Structure formats: structure tokens, C-alpha cells
Amino acid sequence: MCGIVGYVGPRKVVPIVLEGLKRLEYRGYDSAGIVYLKDGKLVKYRCEGKLANLEEMMEEVDDGGSRIGLGHTRWATHGPPSEANAHPHSDCSGDLVVVHNGIIENFHTLRESLTAKGHIFTSQTDTEVLAHLIEEHLRDDLAQAVAEAVKEVEGSFALGVMWSRQPDRLIAARSQSPLVLGVKEKGGCFMASDIPALLPYTRQVIFLEDREMAVLKNDSLQVFNLDDGQPVEKEIQTIDWNVGMAEKAGYRHFMLKEIFEQPQAILNTFRGRLDPETGIVRLPEIKLSSEELRGVSRISLVACGTSWHAALVAKYWLEKWVGIPVEVDIASEFRYRRLLLGPDVIVIPISQSGETADTLAGLRLAKDLGAKVISICNVVGSTITRESHGTIYTHAGPEIGVASTKAFTSQLTALFLLTLFLGQVRETIPAEKSRELGKALVELPALIEEELPRLQEEMIPICNEFGRSRDFLYLGRGANFPIALEGALKLKEISYIHAEGYAAGELKHGPIALIDRDMPVLALVPGDGVYKKVISNVQEVKARHGRIILVGSRGDDALAEIADFAIYLPIIHEELNPILYTIPLQLLSYQIANMRGCDVDQPRNLAKSVTVE
Ligand code: AGP
């Protein structure tokens, strides 16, 4: 995720900004930049790659001891990593600069209208529209221009803005993207996207809330409401976190933080693509015409590990709602079998990292055979995205824990959007159904957000009871069968407990032989069309003295009677259960791994990005 650092005060700004950015490196980034004021002019340096490149560049530079400036580390979302796309971005005159975190959803429209007014764009980013939009509103006060400009903006932003004609101030503003301000009694104000950047300098902070803006000067800091311009009284808070805690926003591990970030990641993935009123989905990034999409005869999904589980869920969705045959392959198998592909097939490689060697090899084979390749990926500019004909990006932000959590539920979100989109283009989903499914997705993030803390608590007794087990069995059916696979993978990855996921109907074809008191069985039993079937399978386990954890619908009292532990989830649209039912399984794995003293974020023998075969 991008990082912002800004400073105005009595000290030299360049070392403060560089040190602050270094402390945000853990968030992941692919380019960096800095701007400061020297002799009344803004001086800007940017480069692709690691911060070390920028630091090296700055060693040769005479910054004139500047006392005001901004810095940014960019994690690409619109346009690949490059110097031109790195922040800060300038207006036409070069007198105004912006650094930005978040996504400007209506940037296409804004860019077109600004271009028509004569603004010249030099990057592919959504951020650059902000610089030109503020320029458009600028008269003699920067804060006022920022407030007016952001009224036209849809999406999320944390902003740092600077103008050479008001050289004593920085403007900060936020909407749905965090921004924290730091103050020092002896003068000097800071802004940062995250607390670690501030810790070497101050522990006195002010958290900006959504739709607030601040004017930072050496000796004053004022906060205003962005919408009505009224001043806002803010409380200064003292941070007592150490650096490690601050990087994880107070969570013990990145994995836990990322589990809790899922509502935002899901929201970011559908926002701007799904009309909340009609359920209509727009995915221009697919770059295929409606005619081409109607001519597709088959979809082939290719992925590894957790991403393969997302593909398995999508098969249920696509076949049900689009009525198109879907095949799903593990990429390492796909690449070594005879592939019957051609121009009428869409191949969809799914990869969080965009660098997985087997998935990439599959993509290349598919292209050679003339298939259309549309990837689903979380990392902009990664190899898989560069080599695909089009990419649907998940907007989960960088995932640092090796065990994939928010990237998985974002992949599911992207695949659900794709299902709606294809169903709408091919007219297999009636308008009323689109509205219903779209509404269900829009409601999901808030619902997950509400359930997360309770679910985390509920895992403690289950973990105490089963955390020392040697084996685990996960059962599911239908679109929740892949979620059983994912639950088992999560547990084995981070706790080193042997775990298997099975389609519940397969139980009596072998695995039932394993059932005894030492084999906990977790089954997913939402009140869907196969509910009774799974309950029968669970009864078979109970009859053999198996110990049972059931995850099902709130209000289904039968579950508590059958199971040793029942985890209840709210009733949502059945189609979205795979996303919701993933959450308690992630939390259970986390709790168990943590209790067993495992290295949750970097489990043994695993890599975040598997770039070898
Ligand atoms: C997920 O928890 C795993 N770390 C792993 O299975 C992962 O999903 C797999 O290696 C594929 O990675 P990708 O999504 O980056 O291609």
C-alpha cells in the first residue's frame, strides 16, 4: 500500500521524509518520490524500485536545507511502476504537487474534462487528476482549492498537497484512506499514512477522520471539515506503541491485520465497478467487446494454492449464472497436459503475486494456442499482468503474511464481479437478479466488519480444545467445498497440523476410516440447497465418535445440539457464503498457529511469491 510522509518545521525535511518512508517500507511499494521547496520553487525527485535508489539519488543533491516537503512510496494501482507514474504529481505549472493514497474512481471522467480544458497529463495514474483539479480551483488559497476539488472526486484518498506560492504550509486531507498528523511542542508538524513514519520524531498524534482536512505550518495545525469548511477540535493522542507494533497497526501479526482488512479489500475491489443500485458491472479492463464475450464457448481457470481454491468457487458461480462450461486446473498440471484451447476460450490465470512460475507458464501456453487471456491479480505491473490481454485487479493492497487471506477474498470478489458481468453481457442474468446479487455484495463488507471481533473471540475455546491435534478434517459441499480446502490449507500452512479438505459426500468413500476422537472434523453447513446432505455426513462422523465443529447459519439451533462447537454466521445471499465462511476458518488457523508458537507471518519452507517451478 502506498505511503505518505510530510513535514514542515525547523528541521531539515529531506532526511525526515526519507527516514519516514523507510519506516513505511513494510507496506510494500514499487517506486518512490520526494518534493521540497528550495529558493521558492518545488524540487522533485522520483524513481522506480526501492527507496535505496531514491536515497542514492539524494546523496548528490543540494537541497538547500529545505524545511518543508512531502514524500511518497507508491504501490501501483493505475499504470505500472515507473518514474513518470511515481508521486509526487504536479499540475501544469509545476508550482503545485500532490501525493495520494487511495483510488480515484471517476478519474477517467475527470481526466477527460480536464484535458478538454487544456491540462496536460504526463502519467497514467489516477492521482495526477487531483493535481490538475486542484489547479483548476486554485485562486489564492490552497486549502480552499483542495476542499473544492475533492468535492468532485469519487473514491478514496489520503492527500498531501503543497504549493510554492504558499510556501509555509502543507495541506492534508482524507476520505476512506488513513492519514495521521504529528505535532511537536517546540514547532514542526508531520503527516503520514501510518504511525511508524512518525515514531522517530514524535509520539503526539492527531488522527484525521474521513472528510477532514488539515493545514500544517511550522507553528500551527488546524483541522477543518471538508464539506462545510467548519473548524474541528481535535484531541492530541500519545502513542505508546513500539515500531513493530505500529507497522502492524497494533495487531500481533500481519496475517491478523490482513484478516481484519478484508472488509476494506472487498469494498475496494468492487467499488467503481459495480453500480450499487442496479447491480450492473463494468469491467473495461477485460478489453473484449460484447460480441467477443458472447462468442466465448468455454472458460479455463488456472492457478496454484489458495488462488486455485478461488478458481474452484468461481466454477460454481460461472456455470450457474453464465451457463458456460468452466474447467479449473492447478497450473503445474495445466502446463503438462494436452490443452484444447483456441480463440473461443478465455483463459483466466489467477495469482495474488502475479509472479507464480507455473501460472505464468500456463498463461504463455494458452496465448500460444490463441486463447484470450484475462488475469486476476493483486500486483500491478507484475509479469502475469504484463503478459495478459487484460487484467482485473483485486485491490486488496499488499499482502505481507505468507498465508493468503485478504487477497483470497478479494479474488473471490473479482470473480463474482466477472460472473455478474458475463451474465449481464450474455443476458443469462435477468436485471432483477443482477440487482439482488449486486446488493448482496455491497452489503457484505459492513457485515464482515461487524462479525470479525466476535468471531476472533469465539475461536479461543475451540483452539484450546483442538489446538494440539495432529490432524484435522474440513468438509464442505457445493461452492463451499473449495472453502473447506482453503480452511485446511490455511491450517497446515501456518500451524503445521496435517489437515485435509473434502467434499462432504466423499467422506464415506475413504476418509471416514480416519474418524475417531482424535480427528476433529469441521464442516460448513450454511442453510443452502445441500444443507441436509452435509448434516447427514456430519451425523456419520458423530456416530463414529468424531468431534465436530460446525459453521452455519445464525438461528439454526440444531447445529449446537450436534456439534461440540457451533460457529454461527449471519444469513446472507447464498451465493456469497464462500466469502463469508472463509473468515472463521482463517481466524481459527491463526489462533491455533499463534497458540502453538508458530511463525505465523513467515511459516517454514514457504515463500510469498513462488517464482520457480
Ligand atoms: C496461500 O496461503 C499460499 N501461500 C499459496 O498457496 C499461494 O496461494 C500460491 O503459492 C499461489 O500464489 P499466487 O496467488 O501469488 O499465484
PDB file of N, CA and C in Angstrom, residues 272-309:
ATOM      1  N   GLY A 272     -16.543   1.224  -7.732  1.00  0.00           N
ATOM      2  CA  GLY A 272     -16.219   1.803  -9.030  1.00  0.00           C
ATOM      3  C   GLY A 272     -16.519   0.855 -10.181  1.00  0.00           C
ATOM      4  N   ARG A 273     -16.777  -0.430  -9.866  1.00  0.00           N
ATOM      5  CA  ARG A 273     -17.078  -1.399 -10.935  1.00  0.00           C
ATOM      6  C   ARG A 273     -18.530  -1.847 -10.891  1.00  0.00           C
ATOM      7  N   LEU A 274     -19.100  -1.800  -9.704  1.00  0.00           N
ATOM      8  CA  LEU A 274     -20.458  -2.309  -9.504  1.00  0.00           C
ATOM      9  C   LEU A 274     -21.388  -1.154  -9.166  1.00  0.00           C
ATOM     10  N   ASP A 275     -22.464  -1.016  -9.945  1.00  0.00           N
ATOM     11  CA  ASP A 275     -23.452   0.001  -9.620  1.00  0.00           C
ATOM     12  C   ASP A 275     -24.309  -0.530  -8.469  1.00  0.00           C
ATOM     13  N   PRO A 276     -24.267   0.121  -7.291  1.00  0.00           N
ATOM     14  CA  PRO A 276     -24.964  -0.432  -6.135  1.00  0.00           C
ATOM     15  C   PRO A 276     -26.482  -0.481  -6.303  1.00  0.00           C
ATOM     16  N   GLU A 277     -27.020   0.364  -7.173  1.00  0.00           N
ATOM     17  CA  GLU A 277     -28.480   0.386  -7.359  1.00  0.00           C
ATOM     18  C   GLU A 277     -28.954  -0.719  -8.300  1.00  0.00           C
ATOM     19  N   THR A 278     -28.238  -0.876  -9.422  1.00  0.00           N
ATOM     20  CA  THR A 278     -28.718  -1.796 -10.461  1.00  0.00           C
ATOM     21  C   THR A 278     -27.991  -3.138 -10.458  1.00  0.00           C
ATOM     22  N   GLY A 279     -26.822  -3.195  -9.812  1.00  0.00           N
ATOM     23  CA  GLY A 279     -26.018  -4.418  -9.862  1.00  0.00           C
ATOM     24  C   GLY A 279     -25.265  -4.560 -11.178  1.00  0.00           C
ATOM     25  N   ILE A 280     -25.332  -3.527 -12.026  1.00  0.00           N
ATOM     26  CA  ILE A 280     -24.622  -3.591 -13.317  1.00  0.00           C
ATOM     27  C   ILE A 280     -23.110  -3.463 -13.058  1.00  0.00           C
ATOM     28  N   VAL A 281     -22.345  -4.338 -13.720  1.00  0.00           N
ATOM     29  CA  VAL A 281     -20.887  -4.350 -13.529  1.00  0.00           C
ATOM     30  C   VAL A 281     -20.221  -3.845 -14.800  1.00  0.00           C
ATOM     31  N   ARG A 282     -19.190  -3.028 -14.602  1.00  0.00           N
ATOM     32  CA  ARG A 282     -18.380  -2.574 -15.736  1.00  0.00           C
ATOM     33  C   ARG A 282     -16.955  -3.050 -15.541  1.00  0.00           C
ATOM     34  N   LEU A 283     -16.429  -3.737 -16.532  1.00  0.00           N
ATOM     35  CA  LEU A 283     -15.043  -4.219 -16.449  1.00  0.00           C
ATOM     36  C   LEU A 283     -14.327  -3.918 -17.768  1.00  0.00           C
ATOM     37  N   PRO A 284     -14.107  -2.628 -18.067  1.00  0.00           N
ATOM     38  CA  PRO A 284     -13.459  -2.304 -19.349  1.00  0.00           C
ATOM     39  C   PRO A 284     -12.050  -2.879 -19.456  1.00  0.00           C
ATOM     40  N   GLU A 285     -11.443  -3.181 -18.289  1.00  0.00           N
ATOM     41  CA  GLU A 285     -10.071  -3.705 -18.303  1.00  0.00           C
ATOM     42  C   GLU A 285      -9.956  -5.067 -18.979  1.00  0.00           C
ATOM     43  N   ILE A 286     -11.103  -5.729 -19.185  1.00  0.00           N
ATOM     44  CA  ILE A 286     -11.093  -7.021 -19.884  1.00  0.00           C
ATOM     45  C   ILE A 286     -10.717  -6.849 -21.356  1.00  0.00           C
ATOM     46  N   LYS A 287     -11.014  -5.678 -21.876  1.00  0.00           N
ATOM     47  CA  LYS A 287     -10.648  -5.311 -23.250  1.00  0.00           C
ATOM     48  C   LYS A 287     -11.207  -6.263 -24.308  1.00  0.00           C
ATOM     49  N   LEU A 288     -12.394  -6.807 -24.057  1.00  0.00           N
ATOM     50  CA  LEU A 288     -13.052  -7.647 -25.066  1.00  0.00           C
ATOM     51  C   LEU A 288     -14.422  -7.040 -25.336  1.00  0.00           C
ATOM     52  N   SER A 289     -14.818  -7.023 -26.598  1.00  0.00           N
ATOM     53  CA  SER A 289     -16.113  -6.438 -26.938  1.00  0.00           C
ATOM     54  C   SER A 289     -17.236  -7.381 -26.493  1.00  0.00           C
ATOM     55  N   SER A 290     -18.451  -6.845 -26.410  1.00  0.00           N
ATOM     56  CA  SER A 290     -19.604  -7.668 -26.040  1.00  0.00           C
ATOM     57  C   SER A 290     -19.752  -8.823 -27.033  1.00  0.00           C
ATOM     58  N   GLU A 291     -19.493  -8.526 -28.295  1.00  0.00           N
ATOM     59  CA  GLU A 291     -19.605  -9.560 -29.323  1.00  0.00           C
ATOM     60  C   GLU A 291     -18.608 -10.692 -29.060  1.00  0.00           C
ATOM     61  N   GLU A 292     -17.370 -10.301 -28.742  1.00  0.00           N
ATOM     62  CA  GLU A 292     -16.350 -11.325 -28.456  1.00  0.00           C
ATOM     63  C   GLU A 292     -16.756 -12.146 -27.236  1.00  0.00           C
ATOM     64  N   LEU A 293     -17.279 -11.447 -26.221  1.00  0.00           N
ATOM     65  CA  LEU A 293     -17.659 -12.158 -24.991  1.00  0.00           C
ATOM     66  C   LEU A 293     -18.820 -13.119 -25.239  1.00  0.00           C
ATOM     67  N   ARG A 294     -19.705 -12.723 -26.120  1.00  0.00           N
ATOM     68  CA  ARG A 294     -20.842 -13.607 -26.422  1.00  0.00           C
ATOM     69  C   ARG A 294     -20.392 -14.835 -27.215  1.00  0.00           C
ATOM     70  N   GLY A 295     -19.253 -14.691 -27.896  1.00  0.00           N
ATOM     71  CA  GLY A 295     -18.769 -15.794 -28.721  1.00  0.00           C
ATOM     72  C   GLY A 295     -17.917 -16.807 -27.958  1.00  0.00           C
ATOM     73  N   VAL A 296     -17.680 -16.562 -26.691  1.00  0.00           N
ATOM     74  CA  VAL A 296     -16.809 -17.463 -25.925  1.00  0.00           C
ATOM     75  C   VAL A 296     -17.545 -18.769 -25.621  1.00  0.00           C
ATOM     76  N   SER A 297     -16.855 -19.895 -25.834  1.00  0.00           N
ATOM     77  CA  SER A 297     -17.547 -21.178 -25.624  1.00  0.00           C
ATOM     78  C   SER A 297     -17.119 -21.851 -24.323  1.00  0.00           C
ATOM     79  N   ARG A 298     -16.001 -21.418 -23.757  1.00  0.00           N
ATOM     80  CA  ARG A 298     -15.507 -22.095 -22.562  1.00  0.00           C
ATOM     81  C   ARG A 298     -14.579 -21.155 -21.791  1.00  0.00           C
ATOM     82  N   ILE A 299     -14.538 -21.363 -20.477  1.00  0.00           N
ATOM     83  CA  ILE A 299     -13.595 -20.596 -19.643  1.00  0.00           C
ATOM     84  C   ILE A 299     -12.675 -21.595 -18.960  1.00  0.00           C
ATOM     85  N   SER A 300     -11.406 -21.247 -18.922  1.00  0.00           N
ATOM     86  CA  SER A 300     -10.441 -22.137 -18.284  1.00  0.00           C
ATOM     87  C   SER A 300      -9.707 -21.344 -17.199  1.00  0.00           C
ATOM     88  N   LEU A 301      -9.848 -21.782 -15.960  1.00  0.00           N
ATOM     89  CA  LEU A 301      -9.229 -21.072 -14.831  1.00  0.00           C
ATOM     90  C   LEU A 301      -7.967 -21.823 -14.413  1.00  0.00           C
ATOM     91  N   VAL A 302      -6.880 -21.083 -14.226  1.00  0.00           N
ATOM     92  CA  VAL A 302      -5.587 -21.701 -13.944  1.00  0.00           C
ATOM     93  C   VAL A 302      -4.939 -20.990 -12.764  1.00  0.00           C
ATOM     94  N   ALA A 303      -4.527 -21.748 -11.758  1.00  0.00           N
ATOM     95  CA  ALA A 303      -3.950 -21.093 -10.579  1.00  0.00           C
ATOM     96  C   ALA A 303      -3.277 -22.122  -9.668  1.00  0.00           C
ATOM     97  N   CYS A 304      -2.642 -21.640  -8.623  1.00  0.00           N
ATOM     98  CA  CYS A 304      -1.999 -22.519  -7.638  1.00  0.00           C
ATOM     99  C   CYS A 304      -2.507 -22.177  -6.236  1.00  0.00           C
ATOM    100  N   GLY A 305      -2.462 -23.159  -5.367  1.00  0.00           N
ATOM    101  CA  GLY A 305      -2.710 -22.945  -3.936  1.00  0.00           C
ATOM    102  C   GLY A 305      -4.041 -22.272  -3.662  1.00  0.00           C
ATOM    103  N   THR A 306      -3.981 -21.246  -2.850  1.00  0.00           N
ATOM    104  CA  THR A 306      -5.191 -20.522  -2.467  1.00  0.00           C
ATOM    105  C   THR A 306      -5.909 -19.938  -3.686  1.00  0.00           C
ATOM    106  N   SER A 307      -5.137 -19.459  -4.646  1.00  0.00           N
ATOM    107  CA  SER A 307      -5.748 -18.880  -5.847  1.00  0.00           C
ATOM    108  C   SER A 307      -6.518 -19.953  -6.625  1.00  0.00           C
ATOM    109  N   TRP A 308      -6.024 -21.182  -6.557  1.00  0.00           N
ATOM    110  CA  TRP A 308      -6.746 -22.294  -7.201  1.00  0.00           C
ATOM    111  C   TRP A 308      -8.086 -22.518  -6.488  1.00  0.00           C
ATOM    112  N   HIS A 309      -8.103 -22.356  -5.174  1.00  0.00           N
ATOM    113  CA  HIS A 309      -9.367 -22.503  -4.442  1.00  0.00           C
ATOM    114  C   HIS A 309     -10.373 -21.433  -4.902  1.00  0.00           C
TER     115      HIS A 309
END
